[in-house]
Tab-separated table of C-alpha atoms in Angstrom:
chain	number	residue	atom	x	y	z
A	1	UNK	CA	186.913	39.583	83.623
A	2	UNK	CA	186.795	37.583	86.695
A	3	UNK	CA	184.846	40.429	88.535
A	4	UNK	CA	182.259	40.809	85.643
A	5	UNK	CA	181.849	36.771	86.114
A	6	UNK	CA	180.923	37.134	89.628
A	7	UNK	CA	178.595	40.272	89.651
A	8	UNK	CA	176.888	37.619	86.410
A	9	UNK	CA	176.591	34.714	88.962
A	10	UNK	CA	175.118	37.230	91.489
A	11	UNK	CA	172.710	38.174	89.748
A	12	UNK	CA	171.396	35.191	88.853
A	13	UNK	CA	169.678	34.589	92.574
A	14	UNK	CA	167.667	37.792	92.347
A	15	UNK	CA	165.183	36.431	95.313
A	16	UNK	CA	166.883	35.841	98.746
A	17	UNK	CA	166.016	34.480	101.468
A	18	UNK	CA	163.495	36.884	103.016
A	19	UNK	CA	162.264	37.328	100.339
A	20	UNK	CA	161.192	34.240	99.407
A	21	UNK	CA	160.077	34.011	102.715
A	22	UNK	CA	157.977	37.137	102.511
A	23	UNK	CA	156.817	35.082	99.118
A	24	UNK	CA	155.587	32.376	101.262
A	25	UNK	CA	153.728	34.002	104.257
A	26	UNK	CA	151.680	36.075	101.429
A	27	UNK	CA	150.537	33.254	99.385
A	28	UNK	CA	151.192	29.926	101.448
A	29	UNK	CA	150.444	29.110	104.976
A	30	UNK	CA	153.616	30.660	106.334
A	31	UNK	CA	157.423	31.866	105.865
A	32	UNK	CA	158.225	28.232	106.205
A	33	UNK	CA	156.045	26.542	103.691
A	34	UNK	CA	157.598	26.194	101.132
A	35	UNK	CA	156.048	22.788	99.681
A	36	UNK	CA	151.995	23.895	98.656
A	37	UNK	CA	151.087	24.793	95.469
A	38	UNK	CA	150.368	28.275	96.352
A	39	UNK	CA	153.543	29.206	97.607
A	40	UNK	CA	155.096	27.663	94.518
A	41	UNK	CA	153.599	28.979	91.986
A	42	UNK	CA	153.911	32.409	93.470
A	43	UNK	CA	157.787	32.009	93.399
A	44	UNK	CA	157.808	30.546	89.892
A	45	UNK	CA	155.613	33.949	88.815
A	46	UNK	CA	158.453	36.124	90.277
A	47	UNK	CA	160.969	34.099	88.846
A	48	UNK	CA	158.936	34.411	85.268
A	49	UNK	CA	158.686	37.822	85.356
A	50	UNK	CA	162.543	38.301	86.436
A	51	UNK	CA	163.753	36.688	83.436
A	52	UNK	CA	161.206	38.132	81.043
A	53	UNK	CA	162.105	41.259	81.996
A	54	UNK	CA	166.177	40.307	81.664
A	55	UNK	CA	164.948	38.627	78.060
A	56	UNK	CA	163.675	41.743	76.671
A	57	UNK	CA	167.101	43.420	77.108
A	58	UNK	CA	169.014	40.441	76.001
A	59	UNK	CA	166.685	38.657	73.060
A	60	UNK	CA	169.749	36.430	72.186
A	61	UNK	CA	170.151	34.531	75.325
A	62	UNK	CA	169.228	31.596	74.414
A	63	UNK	CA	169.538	29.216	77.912
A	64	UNK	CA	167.158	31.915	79.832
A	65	UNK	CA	164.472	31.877	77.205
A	66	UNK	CA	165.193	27.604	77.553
A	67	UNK	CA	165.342	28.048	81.016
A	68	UNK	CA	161.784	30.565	81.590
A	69	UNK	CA	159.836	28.452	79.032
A	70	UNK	CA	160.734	25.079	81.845
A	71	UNK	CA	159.523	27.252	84.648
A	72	UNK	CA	156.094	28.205	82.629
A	73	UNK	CA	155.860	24.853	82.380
A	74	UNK	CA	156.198	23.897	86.196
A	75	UNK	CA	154.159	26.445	86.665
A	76	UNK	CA	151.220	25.189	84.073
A	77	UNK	CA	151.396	22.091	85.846
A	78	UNK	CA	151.073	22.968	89.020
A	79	UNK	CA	148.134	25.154	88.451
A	80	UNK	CA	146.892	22.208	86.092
A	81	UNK	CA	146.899	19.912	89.768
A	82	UNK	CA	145.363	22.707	91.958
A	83	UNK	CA	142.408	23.000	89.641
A	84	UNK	CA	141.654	19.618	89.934
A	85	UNK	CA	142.408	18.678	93.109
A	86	UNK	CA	140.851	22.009	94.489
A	87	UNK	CA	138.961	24.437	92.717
A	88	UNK	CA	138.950	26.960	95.223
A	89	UNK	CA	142.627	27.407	95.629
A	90	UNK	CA	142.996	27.477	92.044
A	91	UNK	CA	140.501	30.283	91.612
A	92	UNK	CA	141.855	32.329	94.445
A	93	UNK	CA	146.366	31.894	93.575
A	94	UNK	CA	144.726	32.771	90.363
A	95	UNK	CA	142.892	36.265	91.628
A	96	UNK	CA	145.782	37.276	94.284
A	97	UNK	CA	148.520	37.002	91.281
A	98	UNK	CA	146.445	38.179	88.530
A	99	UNK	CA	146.915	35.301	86.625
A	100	UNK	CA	144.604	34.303	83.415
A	101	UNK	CA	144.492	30.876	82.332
């Protein structure tokens, strides 16, 4: 049991740290920045469509469906400042994730 516990808390980090990093230099300024908008939002996407994906295998977990609908949320509101601080940005995270909002 104790083995099946760990593998569970392994899995829970699915990104590490490269590849957030890889996250970063795609859709922020660099590996390092991890702080704009961009960059954000691109790791709350991957982290969206991780658990979506581990929802439609396990429809009664109830804490990550709890847990995704908070990060759609972050993620609303960050795209929510972006288009109104900078229209531009917003357009393009939107385009180079293939967002629709």
């Amino acid at each position: 049991a104790d083995s099946f516990r760990n593998k569970e808390k392994h899995n829970k980090m699915h990104l590490d740290t490269a590849q957030k990093q890889e996250i970063y230099k795609k859709y922020g300024k660099g590996a390092q920045d991890t702080g704009s908008a961009e960059s954000q939002i691109a790791q709350f996407t991957e982290r969206i469509a991780h658990l979506t994906a581990h929802l439609k295998s396990n429809r009664k977990d109830f804490s990550t469906q709890q847990a995704l609908i908070k990060l759609v949320g972050k993620r609303r509101d960050l795209l929510t400042y972006l288009q109104k601080n900078d229209i531009m940005r917003y357009r393009a995270i939107l385009e180079k994730l293939n967002l629709r909002k």
